[in-house]
Short mmCIF file of N, CA and C in Angstrom, two decimals:
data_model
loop_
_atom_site.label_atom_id
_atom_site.label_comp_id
_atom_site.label_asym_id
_atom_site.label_seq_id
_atom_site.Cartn_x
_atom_site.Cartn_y
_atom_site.Cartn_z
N UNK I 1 39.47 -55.65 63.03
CA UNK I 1 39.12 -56.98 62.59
C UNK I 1 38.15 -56.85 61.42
N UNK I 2 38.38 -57.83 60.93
CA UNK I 2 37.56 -57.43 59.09
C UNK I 2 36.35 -58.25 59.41
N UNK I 3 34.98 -57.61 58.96
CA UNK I 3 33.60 -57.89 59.22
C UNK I 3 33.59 -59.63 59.06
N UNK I 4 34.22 -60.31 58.26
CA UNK I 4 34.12 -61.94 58.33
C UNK I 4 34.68 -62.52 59.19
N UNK I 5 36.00 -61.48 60.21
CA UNK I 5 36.78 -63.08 60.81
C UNK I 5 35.23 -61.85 62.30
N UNK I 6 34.80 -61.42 62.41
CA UNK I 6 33.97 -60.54 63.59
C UNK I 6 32.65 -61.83 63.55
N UNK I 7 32.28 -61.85 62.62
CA UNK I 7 30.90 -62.59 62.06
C UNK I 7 31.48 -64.33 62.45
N UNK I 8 33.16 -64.77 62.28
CA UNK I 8 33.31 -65.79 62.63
C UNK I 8 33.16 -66.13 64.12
N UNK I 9 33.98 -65.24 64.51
CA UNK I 9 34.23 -65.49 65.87
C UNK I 9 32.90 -65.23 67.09
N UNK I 10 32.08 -64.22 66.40
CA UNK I 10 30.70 -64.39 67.09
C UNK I 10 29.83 -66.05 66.46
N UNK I 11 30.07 -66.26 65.29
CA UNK I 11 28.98 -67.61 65.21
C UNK I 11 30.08 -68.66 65.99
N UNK I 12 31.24 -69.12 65.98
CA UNK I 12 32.10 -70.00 67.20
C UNK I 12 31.71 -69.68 68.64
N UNK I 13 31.41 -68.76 69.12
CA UNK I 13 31.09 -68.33 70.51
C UNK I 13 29.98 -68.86 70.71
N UNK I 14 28.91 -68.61 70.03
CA UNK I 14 27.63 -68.92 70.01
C UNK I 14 27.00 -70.63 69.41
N UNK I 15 28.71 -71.06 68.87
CA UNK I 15 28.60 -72.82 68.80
C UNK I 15 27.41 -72.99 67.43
N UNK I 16 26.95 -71.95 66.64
CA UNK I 16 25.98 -71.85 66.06
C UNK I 16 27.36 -72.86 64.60
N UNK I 17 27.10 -73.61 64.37
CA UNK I 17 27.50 -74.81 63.15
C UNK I 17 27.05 -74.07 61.71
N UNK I 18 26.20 -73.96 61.32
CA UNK I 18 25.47 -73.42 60.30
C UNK I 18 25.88 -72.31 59.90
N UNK I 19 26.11 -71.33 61.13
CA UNK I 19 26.45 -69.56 60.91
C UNK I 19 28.22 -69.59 60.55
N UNK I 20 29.17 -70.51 61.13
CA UNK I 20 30.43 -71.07 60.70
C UNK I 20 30.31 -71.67 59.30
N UNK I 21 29.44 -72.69 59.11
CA UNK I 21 29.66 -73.19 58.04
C UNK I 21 30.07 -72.02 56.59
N UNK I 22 28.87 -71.30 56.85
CA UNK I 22 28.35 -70.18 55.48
C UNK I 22 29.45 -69.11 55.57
N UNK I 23 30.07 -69.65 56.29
CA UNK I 23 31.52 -68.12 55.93
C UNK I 23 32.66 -68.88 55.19
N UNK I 24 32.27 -70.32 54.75
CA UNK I 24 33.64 -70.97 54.27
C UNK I 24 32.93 -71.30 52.97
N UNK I 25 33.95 -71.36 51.95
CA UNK I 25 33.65 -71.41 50.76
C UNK I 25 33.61 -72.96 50.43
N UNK I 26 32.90 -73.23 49.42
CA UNK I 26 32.75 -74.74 49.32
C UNK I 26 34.10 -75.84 48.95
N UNK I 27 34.84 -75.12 48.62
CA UNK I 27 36.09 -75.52 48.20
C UNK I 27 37.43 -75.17 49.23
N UNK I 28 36.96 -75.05 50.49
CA UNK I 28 38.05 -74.03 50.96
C UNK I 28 39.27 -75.06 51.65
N UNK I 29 40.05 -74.87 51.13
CA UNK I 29 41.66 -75.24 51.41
C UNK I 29 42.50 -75.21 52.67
N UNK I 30 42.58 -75.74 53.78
CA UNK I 30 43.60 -75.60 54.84
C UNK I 30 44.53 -76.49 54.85
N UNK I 31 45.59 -75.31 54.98
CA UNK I 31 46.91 -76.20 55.68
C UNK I 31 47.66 -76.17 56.72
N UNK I 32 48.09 -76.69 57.69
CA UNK I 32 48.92 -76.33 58.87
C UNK I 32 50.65 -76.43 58.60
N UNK I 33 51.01 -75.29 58.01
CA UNK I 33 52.54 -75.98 58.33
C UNK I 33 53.39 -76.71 58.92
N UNK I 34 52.76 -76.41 60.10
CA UNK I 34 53.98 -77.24 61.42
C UNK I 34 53.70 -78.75 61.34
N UNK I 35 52.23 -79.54 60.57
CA UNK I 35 51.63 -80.58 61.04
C UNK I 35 50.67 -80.65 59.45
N UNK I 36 51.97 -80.95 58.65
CA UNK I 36 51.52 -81.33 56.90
C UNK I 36 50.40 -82.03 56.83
N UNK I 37 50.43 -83.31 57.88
CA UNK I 37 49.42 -84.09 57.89
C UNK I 37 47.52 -83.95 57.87
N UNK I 38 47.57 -82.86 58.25
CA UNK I 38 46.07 -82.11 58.59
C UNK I 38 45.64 -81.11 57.67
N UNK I 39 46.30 -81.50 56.68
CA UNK I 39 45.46 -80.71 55.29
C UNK I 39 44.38 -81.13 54.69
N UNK I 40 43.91 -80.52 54.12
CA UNK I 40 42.53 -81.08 53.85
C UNK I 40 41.95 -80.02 52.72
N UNK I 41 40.86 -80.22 52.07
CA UNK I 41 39.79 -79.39 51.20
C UNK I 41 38.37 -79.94 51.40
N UNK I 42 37.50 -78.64 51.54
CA UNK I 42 36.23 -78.76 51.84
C UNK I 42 35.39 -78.14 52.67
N UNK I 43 34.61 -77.30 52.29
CA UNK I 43 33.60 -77.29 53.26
C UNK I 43 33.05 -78.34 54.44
N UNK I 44 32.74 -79.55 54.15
CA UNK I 44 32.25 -80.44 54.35
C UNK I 44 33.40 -81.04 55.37
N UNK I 45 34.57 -81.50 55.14
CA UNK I 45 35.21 -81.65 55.99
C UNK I 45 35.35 -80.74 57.62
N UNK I 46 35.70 -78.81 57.03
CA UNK I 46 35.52 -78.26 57.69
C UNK I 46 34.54 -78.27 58.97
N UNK I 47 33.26 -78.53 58.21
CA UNK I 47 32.21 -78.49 59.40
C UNK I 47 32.13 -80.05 60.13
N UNK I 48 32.37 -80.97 59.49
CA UNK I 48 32.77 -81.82 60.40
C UNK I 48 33.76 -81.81 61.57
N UNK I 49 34.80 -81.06 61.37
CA UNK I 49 36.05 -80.27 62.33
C UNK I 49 35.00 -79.65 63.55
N UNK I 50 34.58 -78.89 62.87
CA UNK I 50 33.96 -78.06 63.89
C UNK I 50 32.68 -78.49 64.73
N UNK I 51 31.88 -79.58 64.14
CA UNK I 51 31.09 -79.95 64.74
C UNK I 51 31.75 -81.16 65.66
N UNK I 52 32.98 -81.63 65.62
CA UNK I 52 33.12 -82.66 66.57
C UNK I 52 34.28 -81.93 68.03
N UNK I 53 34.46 -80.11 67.41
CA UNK I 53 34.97 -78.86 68.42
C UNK I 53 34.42 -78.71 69.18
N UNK I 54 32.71 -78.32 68.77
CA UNK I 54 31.67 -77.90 69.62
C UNK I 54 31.30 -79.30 70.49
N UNK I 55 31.54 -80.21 70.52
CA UNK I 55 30.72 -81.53 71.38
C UNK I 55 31.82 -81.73 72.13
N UNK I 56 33.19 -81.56 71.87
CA UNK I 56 34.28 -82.16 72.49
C UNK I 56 34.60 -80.88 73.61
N UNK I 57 34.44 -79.82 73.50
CA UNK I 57 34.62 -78.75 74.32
C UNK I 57 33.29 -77.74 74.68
N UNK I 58 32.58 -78.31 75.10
CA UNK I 58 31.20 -77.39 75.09
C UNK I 58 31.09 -76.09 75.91
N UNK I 59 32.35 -75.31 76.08
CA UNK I 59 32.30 -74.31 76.73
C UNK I 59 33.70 -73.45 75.92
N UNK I 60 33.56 -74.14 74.57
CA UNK I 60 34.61 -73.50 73.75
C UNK I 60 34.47 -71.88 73.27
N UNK I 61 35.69 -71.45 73.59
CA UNK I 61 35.94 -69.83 73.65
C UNK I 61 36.69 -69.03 72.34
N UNK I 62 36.48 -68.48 71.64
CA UNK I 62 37.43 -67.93 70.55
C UNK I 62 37.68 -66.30 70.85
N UNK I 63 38.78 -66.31 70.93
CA UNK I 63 38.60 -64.66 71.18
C UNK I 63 40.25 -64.21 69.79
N UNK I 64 39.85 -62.79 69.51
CA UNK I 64 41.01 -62.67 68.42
C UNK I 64 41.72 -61.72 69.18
N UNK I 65 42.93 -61.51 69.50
CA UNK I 65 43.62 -60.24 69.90
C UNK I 65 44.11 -59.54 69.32
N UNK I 66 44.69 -59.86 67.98
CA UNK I 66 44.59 -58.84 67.12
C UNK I 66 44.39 -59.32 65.74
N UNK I 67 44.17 -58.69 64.25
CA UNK I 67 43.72 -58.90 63.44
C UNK I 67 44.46 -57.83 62.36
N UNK I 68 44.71 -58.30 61.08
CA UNK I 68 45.25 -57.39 59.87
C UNK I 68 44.83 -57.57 58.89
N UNK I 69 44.39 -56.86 58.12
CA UNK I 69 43.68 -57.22 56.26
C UNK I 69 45.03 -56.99 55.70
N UNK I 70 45.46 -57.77 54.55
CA UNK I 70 46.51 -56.75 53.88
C UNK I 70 45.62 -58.01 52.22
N UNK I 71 44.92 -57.17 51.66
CA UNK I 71 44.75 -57.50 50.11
C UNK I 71 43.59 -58.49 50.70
N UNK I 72 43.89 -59.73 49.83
CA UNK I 72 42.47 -60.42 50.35
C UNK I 72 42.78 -61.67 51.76
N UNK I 73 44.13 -61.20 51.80
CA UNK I 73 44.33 -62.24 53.56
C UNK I 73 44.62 -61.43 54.54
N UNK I 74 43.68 -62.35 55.48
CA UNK I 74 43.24 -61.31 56.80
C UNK I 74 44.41 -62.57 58.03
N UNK I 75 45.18 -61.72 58.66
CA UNK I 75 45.90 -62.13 59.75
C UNK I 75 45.71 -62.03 61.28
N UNK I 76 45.27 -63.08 61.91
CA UNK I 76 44.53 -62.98 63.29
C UNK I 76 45.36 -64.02 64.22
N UNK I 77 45.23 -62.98 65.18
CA UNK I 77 46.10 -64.27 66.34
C UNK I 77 44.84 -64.33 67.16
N UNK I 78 45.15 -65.31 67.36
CA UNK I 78 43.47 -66.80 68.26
C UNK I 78 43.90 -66.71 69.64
N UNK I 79 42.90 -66.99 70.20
CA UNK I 79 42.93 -67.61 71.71
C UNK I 79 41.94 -68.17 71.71
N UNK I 80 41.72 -70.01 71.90
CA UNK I 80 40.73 -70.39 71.96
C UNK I 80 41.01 -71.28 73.19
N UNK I 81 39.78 -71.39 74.21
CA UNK I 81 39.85 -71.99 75.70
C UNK I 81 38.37 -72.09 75.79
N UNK I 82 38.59 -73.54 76.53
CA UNK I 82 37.59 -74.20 77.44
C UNK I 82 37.79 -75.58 78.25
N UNK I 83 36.67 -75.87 77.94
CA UNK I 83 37.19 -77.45 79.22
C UNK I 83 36.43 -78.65 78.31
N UNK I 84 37.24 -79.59 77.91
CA UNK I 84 36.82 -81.12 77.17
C UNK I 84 35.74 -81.83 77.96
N UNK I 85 34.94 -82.07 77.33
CA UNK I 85 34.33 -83.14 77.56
C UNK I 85 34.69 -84.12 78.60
N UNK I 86 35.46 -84.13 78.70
CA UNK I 86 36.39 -85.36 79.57
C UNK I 86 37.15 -84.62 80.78
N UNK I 87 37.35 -82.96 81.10
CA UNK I 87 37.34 -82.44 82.41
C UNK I 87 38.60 -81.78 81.75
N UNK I 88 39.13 -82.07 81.00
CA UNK I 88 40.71 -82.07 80.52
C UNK I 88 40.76 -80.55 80.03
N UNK I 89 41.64 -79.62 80.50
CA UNK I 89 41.65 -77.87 80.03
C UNK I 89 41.49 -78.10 78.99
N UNK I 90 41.17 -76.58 77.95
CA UNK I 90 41.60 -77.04 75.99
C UNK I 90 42.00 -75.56 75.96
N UNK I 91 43.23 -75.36 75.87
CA UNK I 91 43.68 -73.88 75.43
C UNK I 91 44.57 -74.31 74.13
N UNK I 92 44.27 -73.07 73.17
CA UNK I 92 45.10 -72.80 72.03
C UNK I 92 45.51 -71.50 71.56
N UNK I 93 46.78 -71.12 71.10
CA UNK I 93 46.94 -69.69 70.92
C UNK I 93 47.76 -69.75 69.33
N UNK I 94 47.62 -68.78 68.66
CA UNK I 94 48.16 -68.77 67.31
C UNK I 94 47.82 -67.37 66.43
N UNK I 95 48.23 -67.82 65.19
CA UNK I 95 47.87 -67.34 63.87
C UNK I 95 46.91 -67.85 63.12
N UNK I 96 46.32 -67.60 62.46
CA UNK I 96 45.62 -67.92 61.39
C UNK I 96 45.81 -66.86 59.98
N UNK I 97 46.47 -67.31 58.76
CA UNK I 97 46.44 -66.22 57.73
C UNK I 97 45.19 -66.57 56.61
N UNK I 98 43.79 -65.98 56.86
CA UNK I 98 42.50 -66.66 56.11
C UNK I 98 42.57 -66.00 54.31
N UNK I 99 42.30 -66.36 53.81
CA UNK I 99 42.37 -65.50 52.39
C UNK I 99 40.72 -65.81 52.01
N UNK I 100 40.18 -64.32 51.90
CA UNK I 100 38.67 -64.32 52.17
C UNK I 100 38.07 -63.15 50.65
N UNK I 101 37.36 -64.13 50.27
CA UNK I 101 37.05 -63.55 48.88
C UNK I 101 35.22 -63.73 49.00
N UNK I 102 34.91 -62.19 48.62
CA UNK I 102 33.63 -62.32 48.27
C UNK I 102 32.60 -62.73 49.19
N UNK I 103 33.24 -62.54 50.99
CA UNK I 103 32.76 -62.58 52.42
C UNK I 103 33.11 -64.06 52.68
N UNK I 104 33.81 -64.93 51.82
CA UNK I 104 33.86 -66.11 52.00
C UNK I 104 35.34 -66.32 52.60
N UNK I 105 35.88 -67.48 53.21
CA UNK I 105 37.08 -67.60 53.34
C UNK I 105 37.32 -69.12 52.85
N UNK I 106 38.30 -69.12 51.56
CA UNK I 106 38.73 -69.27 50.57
C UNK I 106 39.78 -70.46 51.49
N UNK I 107 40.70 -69.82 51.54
CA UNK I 107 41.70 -70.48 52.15
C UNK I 107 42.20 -70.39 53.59
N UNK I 108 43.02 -71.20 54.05
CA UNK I 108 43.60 -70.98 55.33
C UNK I 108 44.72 -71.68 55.71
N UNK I 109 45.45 -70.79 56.79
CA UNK I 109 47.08 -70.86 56.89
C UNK I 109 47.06 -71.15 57.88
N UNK I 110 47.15 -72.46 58.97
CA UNK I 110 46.85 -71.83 60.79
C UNK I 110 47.95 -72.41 61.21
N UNK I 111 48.80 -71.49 61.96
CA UNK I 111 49.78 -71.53 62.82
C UNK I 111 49.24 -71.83 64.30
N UNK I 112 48.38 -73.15 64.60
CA UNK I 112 47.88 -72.74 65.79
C UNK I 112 48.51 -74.08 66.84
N UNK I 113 48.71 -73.72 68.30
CA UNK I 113 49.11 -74.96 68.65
C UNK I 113 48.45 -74.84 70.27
N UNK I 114 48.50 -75.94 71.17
CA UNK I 114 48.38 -76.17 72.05
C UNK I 114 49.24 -75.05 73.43
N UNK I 115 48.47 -75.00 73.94
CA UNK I 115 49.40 -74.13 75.37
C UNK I 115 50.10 -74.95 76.21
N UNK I 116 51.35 -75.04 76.57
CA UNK I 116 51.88 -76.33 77.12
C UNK I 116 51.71 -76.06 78.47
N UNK I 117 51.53 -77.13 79.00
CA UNK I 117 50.77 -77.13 80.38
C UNK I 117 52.03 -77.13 81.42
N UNK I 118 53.05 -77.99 81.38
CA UNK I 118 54.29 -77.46 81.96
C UNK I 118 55.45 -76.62 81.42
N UNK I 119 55.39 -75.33 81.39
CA UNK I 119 56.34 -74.46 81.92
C UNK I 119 57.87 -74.81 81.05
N UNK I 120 58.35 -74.70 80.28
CA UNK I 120 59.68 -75.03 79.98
C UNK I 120 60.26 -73.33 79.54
N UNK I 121 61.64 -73.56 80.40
CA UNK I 121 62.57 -72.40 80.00
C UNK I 121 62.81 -72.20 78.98
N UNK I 122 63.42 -70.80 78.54
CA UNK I 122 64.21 -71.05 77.05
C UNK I 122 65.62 -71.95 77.02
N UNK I 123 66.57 -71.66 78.18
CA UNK I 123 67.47 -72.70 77.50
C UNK I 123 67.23 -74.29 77.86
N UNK I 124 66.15 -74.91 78.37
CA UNK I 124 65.68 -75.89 78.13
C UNK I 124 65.17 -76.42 76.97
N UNK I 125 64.27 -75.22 76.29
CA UNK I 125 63.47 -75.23 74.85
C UNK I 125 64.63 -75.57 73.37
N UNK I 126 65.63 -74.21 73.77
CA UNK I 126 66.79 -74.35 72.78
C UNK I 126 67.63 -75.85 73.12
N UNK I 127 67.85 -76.49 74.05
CA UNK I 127 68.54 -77.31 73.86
C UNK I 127 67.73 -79.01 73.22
N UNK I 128 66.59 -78.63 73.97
CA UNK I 128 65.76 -79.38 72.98
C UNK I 128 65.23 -79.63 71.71
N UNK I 129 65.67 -78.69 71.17
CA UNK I 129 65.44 -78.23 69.73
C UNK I 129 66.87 -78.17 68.97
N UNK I 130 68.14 -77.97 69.62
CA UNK I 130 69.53 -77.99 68.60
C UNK I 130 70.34 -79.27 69.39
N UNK I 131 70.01 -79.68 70.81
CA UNK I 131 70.85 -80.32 71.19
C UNK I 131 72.04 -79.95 71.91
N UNK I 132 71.81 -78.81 72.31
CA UNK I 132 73.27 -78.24 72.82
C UNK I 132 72.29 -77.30 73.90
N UNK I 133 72.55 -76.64 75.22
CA UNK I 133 72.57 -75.86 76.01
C UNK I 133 72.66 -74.55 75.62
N UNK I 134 71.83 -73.21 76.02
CA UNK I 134 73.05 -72.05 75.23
C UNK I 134 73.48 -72.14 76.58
N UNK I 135 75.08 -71.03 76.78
CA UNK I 135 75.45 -70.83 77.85
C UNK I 135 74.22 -69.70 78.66
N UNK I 136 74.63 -69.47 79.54
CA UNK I 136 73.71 -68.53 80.82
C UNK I 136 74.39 -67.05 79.80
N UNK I 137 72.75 -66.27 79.83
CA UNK I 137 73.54 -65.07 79.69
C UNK I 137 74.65 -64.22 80.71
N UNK I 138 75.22 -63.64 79.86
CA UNK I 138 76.34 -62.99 80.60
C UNK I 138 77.45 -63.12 80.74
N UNK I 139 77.49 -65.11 80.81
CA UNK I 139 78.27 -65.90 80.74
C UNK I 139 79.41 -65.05 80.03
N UNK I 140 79.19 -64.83 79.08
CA UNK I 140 80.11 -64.21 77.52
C UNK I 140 80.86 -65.52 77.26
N UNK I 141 81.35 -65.23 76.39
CA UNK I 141 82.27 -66.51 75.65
C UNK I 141 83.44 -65.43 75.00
N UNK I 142 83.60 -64.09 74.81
CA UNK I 142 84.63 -63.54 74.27
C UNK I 142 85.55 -63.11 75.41
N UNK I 143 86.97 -62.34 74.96
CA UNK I 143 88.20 -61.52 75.76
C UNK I 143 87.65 -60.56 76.87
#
């Protein structure tokens, strides 16, 4: 893990706002692919994110399982867990691709989503997603 996302994930643990803030660049850029809508630029925004993280989950957890530098973007898959404000679980698991210049992080890519709380199969998942069933493996469909 590269000394900034180490320095992140200890100031998130520690809920410290200030020690998060100073690792993001004043201009810094996120986008979520899956969910266009939640783009944004700013420092300022950012720590607003995060300061309404820390109040809404006050036993919020970040842990990285693994991590890659390649040039100036660093690639980390997340696990973040705790319990809402409101009693309600909060698990999340993902990617994040940060592009971190000059100890700062510049930009960000987050592939991150919710842990689904009920259980769905794969050919439940696939048919929900194309509309069709696959058959059962084994099944075969050829001679």
């Amino acid at each position: 893990m590269t000394e900034v996302i180490d320095r992140l994930v200890t100031a998130m643990n520690a809920h410290h706002l200030d020690a998060v803030t100073a690792l993001i660049h004043q201009n810094y850029r996120s986008v979520q692919p899956a969910h266009p809508g939640r783009a944004f630029v700013g420092r300022d925004q950012m720590r607003a994110n995060w300061e309404a993280m820390f109040a809404g989950i006050p036993d919020f957890h970040a842990a990285v399982t693994r991590s890659v530098q390649d040039g100036d973007t660093t690639w980390s898959e997340w696990h973040w867990s705790g319990t809402r404000s409101d009693g309600q679980p909060f698990e999340v698991r993902g990617v994040t691709l940060f592009e971190i210049i000059d100890g700062q992080i510049v930009a960000g890519r987050l592939y991150l989503e919710d842990v689904e709380r009920q259980v769905v199969g794969i050919e439940d998942a696939v048919e929900a997603l194309s509309g069709r069933r696959p058959p059962t493996a084994g099944s075969g469909t050829g001679s």
